[in-house]
Short mmCIF file of C-alpha atoms in Angstrom, two decimals:
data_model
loop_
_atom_site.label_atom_id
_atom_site.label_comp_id
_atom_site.label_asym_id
_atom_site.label_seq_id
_atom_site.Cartn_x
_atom_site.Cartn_y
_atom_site.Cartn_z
CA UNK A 36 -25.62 21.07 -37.33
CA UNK A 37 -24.44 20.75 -41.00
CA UNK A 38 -24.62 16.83 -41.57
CA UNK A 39 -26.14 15.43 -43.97
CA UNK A 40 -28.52 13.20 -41.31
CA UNK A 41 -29.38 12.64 -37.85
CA UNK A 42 -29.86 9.63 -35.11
CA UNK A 43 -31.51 10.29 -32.71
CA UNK A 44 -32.21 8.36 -29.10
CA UNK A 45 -35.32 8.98 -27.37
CA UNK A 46 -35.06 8.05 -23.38
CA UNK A 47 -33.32 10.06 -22.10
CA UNK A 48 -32.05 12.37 -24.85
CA UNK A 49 -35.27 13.87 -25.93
CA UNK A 50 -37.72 12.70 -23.22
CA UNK A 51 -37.49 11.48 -19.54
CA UNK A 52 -40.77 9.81 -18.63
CA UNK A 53 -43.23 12.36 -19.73
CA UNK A 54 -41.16 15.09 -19.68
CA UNK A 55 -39.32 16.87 -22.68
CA UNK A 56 -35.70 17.37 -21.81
CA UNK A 57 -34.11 20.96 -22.44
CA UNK A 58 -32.48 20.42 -25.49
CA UNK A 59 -35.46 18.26 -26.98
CA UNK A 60 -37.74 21.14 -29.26
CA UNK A 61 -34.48 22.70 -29.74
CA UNK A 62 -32.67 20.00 -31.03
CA UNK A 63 -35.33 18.59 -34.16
CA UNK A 64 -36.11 22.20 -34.87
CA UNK A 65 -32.08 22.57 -36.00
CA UNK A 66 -32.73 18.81 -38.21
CA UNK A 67 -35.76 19.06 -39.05
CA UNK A 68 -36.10 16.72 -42.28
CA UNK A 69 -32.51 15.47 -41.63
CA UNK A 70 -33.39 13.17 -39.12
CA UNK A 71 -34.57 9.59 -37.32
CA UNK A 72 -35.28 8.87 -33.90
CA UNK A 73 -33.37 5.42 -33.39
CA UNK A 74 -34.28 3.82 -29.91
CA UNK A 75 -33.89 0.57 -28.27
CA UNK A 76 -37.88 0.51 -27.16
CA UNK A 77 -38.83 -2.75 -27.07
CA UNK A 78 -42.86 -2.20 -25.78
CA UNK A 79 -44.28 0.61 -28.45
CA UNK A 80 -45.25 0.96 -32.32
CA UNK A 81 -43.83 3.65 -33.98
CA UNK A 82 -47.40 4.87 -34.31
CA UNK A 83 -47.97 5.17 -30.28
CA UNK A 84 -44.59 6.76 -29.71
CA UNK A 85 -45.69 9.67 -32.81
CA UNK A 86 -48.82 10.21 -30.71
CA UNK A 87 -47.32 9.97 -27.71
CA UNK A 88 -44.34 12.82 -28.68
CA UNK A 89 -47.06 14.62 -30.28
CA UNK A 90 -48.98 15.47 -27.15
CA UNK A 91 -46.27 16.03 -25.39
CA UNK A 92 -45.69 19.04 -28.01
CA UNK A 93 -42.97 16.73 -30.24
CA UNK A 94 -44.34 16.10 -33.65
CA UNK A 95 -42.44 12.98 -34.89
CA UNK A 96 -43.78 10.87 -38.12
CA UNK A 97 -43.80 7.30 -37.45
CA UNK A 98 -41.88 7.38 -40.27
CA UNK A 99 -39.22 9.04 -38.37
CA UNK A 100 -39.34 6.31 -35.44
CA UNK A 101 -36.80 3.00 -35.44
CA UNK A 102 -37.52 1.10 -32.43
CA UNK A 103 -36.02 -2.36 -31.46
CA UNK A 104 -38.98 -3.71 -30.94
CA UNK A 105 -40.56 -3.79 -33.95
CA UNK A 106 -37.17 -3.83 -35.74
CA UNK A 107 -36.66 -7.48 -34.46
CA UNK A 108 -40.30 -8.84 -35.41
CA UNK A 109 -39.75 -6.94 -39.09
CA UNK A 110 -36.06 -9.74 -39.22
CA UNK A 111 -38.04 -12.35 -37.87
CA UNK A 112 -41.10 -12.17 -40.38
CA UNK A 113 -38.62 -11.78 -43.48
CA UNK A 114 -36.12 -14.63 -42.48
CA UNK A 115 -38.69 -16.82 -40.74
CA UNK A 116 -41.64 -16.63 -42.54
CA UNK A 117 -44.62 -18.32 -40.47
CA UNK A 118 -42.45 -19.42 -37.69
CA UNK A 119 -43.93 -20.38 -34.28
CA UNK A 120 -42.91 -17.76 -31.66
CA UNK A 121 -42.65 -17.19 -28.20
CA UNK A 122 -42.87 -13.19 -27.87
CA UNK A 123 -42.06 -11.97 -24.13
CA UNK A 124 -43.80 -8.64 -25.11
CA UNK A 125 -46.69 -6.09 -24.80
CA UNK A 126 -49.74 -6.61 -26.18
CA UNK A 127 -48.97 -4.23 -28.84
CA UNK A 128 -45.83 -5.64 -30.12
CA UNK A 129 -48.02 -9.29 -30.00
CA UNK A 130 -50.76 -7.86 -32.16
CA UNK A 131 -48.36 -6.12 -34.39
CA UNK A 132 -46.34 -9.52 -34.94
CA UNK A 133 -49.31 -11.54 -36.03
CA UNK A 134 -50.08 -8.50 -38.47
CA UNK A 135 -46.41 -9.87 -39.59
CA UNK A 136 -47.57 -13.72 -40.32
CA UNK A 137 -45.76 -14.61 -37.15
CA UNK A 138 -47.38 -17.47 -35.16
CA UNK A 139 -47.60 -16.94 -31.35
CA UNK A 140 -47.17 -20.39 -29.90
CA UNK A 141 -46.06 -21.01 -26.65
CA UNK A 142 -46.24 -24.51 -26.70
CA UNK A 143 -42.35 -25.64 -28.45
CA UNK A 144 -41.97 -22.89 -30.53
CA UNK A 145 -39.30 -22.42 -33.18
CA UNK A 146 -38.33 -19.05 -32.02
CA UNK A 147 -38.16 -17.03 -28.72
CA UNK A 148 -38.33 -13.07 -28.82
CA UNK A 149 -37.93 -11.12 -25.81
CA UNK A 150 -38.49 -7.34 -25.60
CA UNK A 151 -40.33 -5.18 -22.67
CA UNK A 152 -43.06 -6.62 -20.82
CA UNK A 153 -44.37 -4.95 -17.99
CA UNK A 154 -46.33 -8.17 -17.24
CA UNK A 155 -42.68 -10.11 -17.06
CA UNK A 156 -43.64 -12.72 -14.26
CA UNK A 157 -41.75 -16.28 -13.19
CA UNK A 158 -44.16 -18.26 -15.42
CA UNK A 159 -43.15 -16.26 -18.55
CA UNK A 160 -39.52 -17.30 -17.51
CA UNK A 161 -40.11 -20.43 -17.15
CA UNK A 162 -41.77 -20.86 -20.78
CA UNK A 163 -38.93 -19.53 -22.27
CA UNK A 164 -35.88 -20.84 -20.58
CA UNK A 165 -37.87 -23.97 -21.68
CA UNK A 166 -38.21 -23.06 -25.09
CA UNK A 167 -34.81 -22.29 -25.37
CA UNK A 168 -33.73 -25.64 -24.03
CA UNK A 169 -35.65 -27.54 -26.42
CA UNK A 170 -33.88 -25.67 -29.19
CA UNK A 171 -35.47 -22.72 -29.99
CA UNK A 172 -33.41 -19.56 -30.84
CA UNK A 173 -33.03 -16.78 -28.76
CA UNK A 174 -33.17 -13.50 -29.43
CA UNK A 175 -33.23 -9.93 -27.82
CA UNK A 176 -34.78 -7.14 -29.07
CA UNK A 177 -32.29 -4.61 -26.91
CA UNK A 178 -29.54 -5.31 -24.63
CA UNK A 179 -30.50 -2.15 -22.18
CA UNK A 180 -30.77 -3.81 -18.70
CA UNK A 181 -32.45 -0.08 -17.38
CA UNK A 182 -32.80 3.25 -18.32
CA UNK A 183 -33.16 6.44 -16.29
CA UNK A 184 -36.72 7.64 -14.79
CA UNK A 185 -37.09 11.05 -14.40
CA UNK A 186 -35.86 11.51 -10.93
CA UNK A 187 -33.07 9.48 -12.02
CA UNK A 188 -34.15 6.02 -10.32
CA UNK A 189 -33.90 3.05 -12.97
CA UNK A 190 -36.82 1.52 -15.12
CA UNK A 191 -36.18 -2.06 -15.61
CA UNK A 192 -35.61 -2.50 -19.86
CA UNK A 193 -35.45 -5.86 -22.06
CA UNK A 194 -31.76 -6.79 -21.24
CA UNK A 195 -32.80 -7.32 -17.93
CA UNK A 196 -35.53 -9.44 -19.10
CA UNK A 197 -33.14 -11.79 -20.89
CA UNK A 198 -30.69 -11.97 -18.00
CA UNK A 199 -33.29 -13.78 -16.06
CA UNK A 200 -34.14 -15.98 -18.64
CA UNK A 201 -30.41 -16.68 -19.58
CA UNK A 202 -29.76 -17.28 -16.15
CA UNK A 203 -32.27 -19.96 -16.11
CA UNK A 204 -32.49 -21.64 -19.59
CA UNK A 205 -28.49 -21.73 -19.12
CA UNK A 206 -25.64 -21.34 -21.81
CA UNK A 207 -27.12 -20.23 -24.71
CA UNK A 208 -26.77 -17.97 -27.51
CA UNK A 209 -28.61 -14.78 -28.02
CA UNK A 210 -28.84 -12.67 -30.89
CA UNK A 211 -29.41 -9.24 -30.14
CA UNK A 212 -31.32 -6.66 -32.44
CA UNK A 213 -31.19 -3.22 -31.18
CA UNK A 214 -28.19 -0.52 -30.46
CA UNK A 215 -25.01 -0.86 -30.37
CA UNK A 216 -25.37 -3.80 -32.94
CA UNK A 217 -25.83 -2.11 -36.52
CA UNK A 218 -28.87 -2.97 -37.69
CA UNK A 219 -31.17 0.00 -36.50
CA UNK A 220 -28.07 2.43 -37.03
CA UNK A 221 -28.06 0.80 -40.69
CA UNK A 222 -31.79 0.71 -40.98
CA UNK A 223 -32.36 4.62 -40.01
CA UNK A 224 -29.45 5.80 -42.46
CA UNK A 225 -31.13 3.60 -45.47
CA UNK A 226 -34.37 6.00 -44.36
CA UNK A 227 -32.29 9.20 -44.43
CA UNK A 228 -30.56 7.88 -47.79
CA UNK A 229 -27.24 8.91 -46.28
CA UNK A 230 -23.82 6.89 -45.39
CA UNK A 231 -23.01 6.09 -41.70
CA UNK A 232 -20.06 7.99 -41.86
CA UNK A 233 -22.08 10.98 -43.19
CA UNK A 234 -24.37 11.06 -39.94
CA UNK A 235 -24.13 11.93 -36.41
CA UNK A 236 -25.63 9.85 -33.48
CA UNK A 237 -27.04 11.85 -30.51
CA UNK A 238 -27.97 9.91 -27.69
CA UNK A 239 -27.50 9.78 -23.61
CA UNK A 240 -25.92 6.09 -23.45
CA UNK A 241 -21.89 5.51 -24.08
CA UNK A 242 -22.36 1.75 -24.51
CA UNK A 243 -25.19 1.85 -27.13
CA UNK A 244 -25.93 5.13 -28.66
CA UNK A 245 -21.82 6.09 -28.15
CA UNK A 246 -20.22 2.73 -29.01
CA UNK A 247 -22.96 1.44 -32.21
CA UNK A 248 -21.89 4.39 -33.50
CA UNK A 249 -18.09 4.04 -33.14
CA UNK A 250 -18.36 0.78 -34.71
CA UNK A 251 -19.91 2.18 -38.04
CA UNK A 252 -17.38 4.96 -37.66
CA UNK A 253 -19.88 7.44 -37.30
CA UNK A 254 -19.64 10.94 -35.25
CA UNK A 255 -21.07 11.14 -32.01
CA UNK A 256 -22.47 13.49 -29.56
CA UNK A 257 -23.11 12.71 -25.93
CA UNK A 258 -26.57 13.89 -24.16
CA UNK A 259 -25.95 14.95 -20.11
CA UNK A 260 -29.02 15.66 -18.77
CA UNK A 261 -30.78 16.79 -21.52
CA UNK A 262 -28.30 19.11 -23.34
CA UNK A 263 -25.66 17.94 -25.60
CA UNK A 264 -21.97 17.95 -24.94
CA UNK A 265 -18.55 17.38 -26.99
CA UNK A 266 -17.99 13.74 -27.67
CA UNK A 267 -17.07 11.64 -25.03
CA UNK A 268 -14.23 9.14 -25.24
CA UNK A 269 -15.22 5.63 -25.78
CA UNK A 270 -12.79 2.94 -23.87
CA UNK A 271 -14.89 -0.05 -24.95
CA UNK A 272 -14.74 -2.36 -28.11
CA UNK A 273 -14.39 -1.09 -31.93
#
């Protein structure tokens, strides 16, 4: 634990549902001031995850928090300022995009933003695949199709989301914002002030926490239910 900063995923590396993991107290104890949390939620603020962690006995700045959610709104606001948006999202994430100067439209809008939606129902598919047909751009706040409950049984995530929507609007290109593409990874070492090769990721997925990391040559160390192992070999892209 000498590097000069931390990543850190959240499901399933420090929490599982409402439940700290083994490692979790542990783990930003050893850290502590070295580090981010760097997540692919797509549904919180960094503000309800710090008081969510918190009464679960994790005390986590906002500060500390990178989330894809509010990662993609942040690009969306700075390179389309006071575009029209479709936002397949919670109520939190809409409210915090109009705090952006985004404009919720549903009605042709110039942009389409999925993330987490609990409410996700055929009608919201059917105003985006439409969206997306008439030429607005797609993008995806994280490519996670699922990630693991804490009995192990899957809990449906954005990229799942998307896949429906793909599937309907038809061939189309999507950007995608969270892990393994390098723009939280990039944002959260910024925070720390440190180089990508100067951190270490610790997270429970191969394919995002494992591979953005590989990509940005930085170290890596896997998360097996709850505690943290060697590095695992990656067999998938560069």
């Amino acid at each position: 634990m000498n590097a000069k900063g931390y990543l850190i995923d959240l499901d399933g590396t420090l929490i599982s549902g409402n439940q700290l993991l083994p490692d979790a107290l542990w783990l930003l104890e050893q850290v502590k001031g070295r580090y981010m949390l760097v997540s692919n939620n797509a549904e919180h603020t960094p503000q309800q995850l710090s008081r969510r962690l918190k009464r679960l006995g994790l005390k986590v700045d906002a500060d500390n928090i990178v989330l894809a959610g509010t990662t993609a709104i942040n690009r969306l606001a700075i390179d389309f300022p006071g575009a029209t948006l479709l936002l397949i999202g919670s109520p939190a994430l809409q409210r915090y995009a109009r705090n952006k100067g985004l404009v919720l439209e549903s009605h042709r809008p110039d942009l389409v933003l999925v993330t987490r939606d609990r409410q996700f129902s055929y009608a919201k598919i059917a105003l985006a695949a439409n969206a997306i047909r008439q030429g607005a751009a797609l993008y995806v706040a994280a490519p996670d199709v699922s990630h693991p409950g804490p009995n192990g049984e899957p809990v449906p995530e954005t990229g799942a989301l998307a896949a429906a929507i793909i599937s309907c609007a038809g061939h189309c290109q999507a950007t995608v914002i969270g892990k393994p593409e390098p723009v939280l990874f990039q944002m959260a070492c910024a925070k720390l002030n440190v180089l990508p090769e100067q951190a270490v990721m610790i997270g429970d997925n191969l394919q995002t926490d494992g591979l953005g990391a590989k990509r940005l040559n930085m170290a890596f160390r896997h998360v097996v239910n709850g505690q943290i192992r060697e590095p695992a070999a990656l067999t998938q892209g560069k």
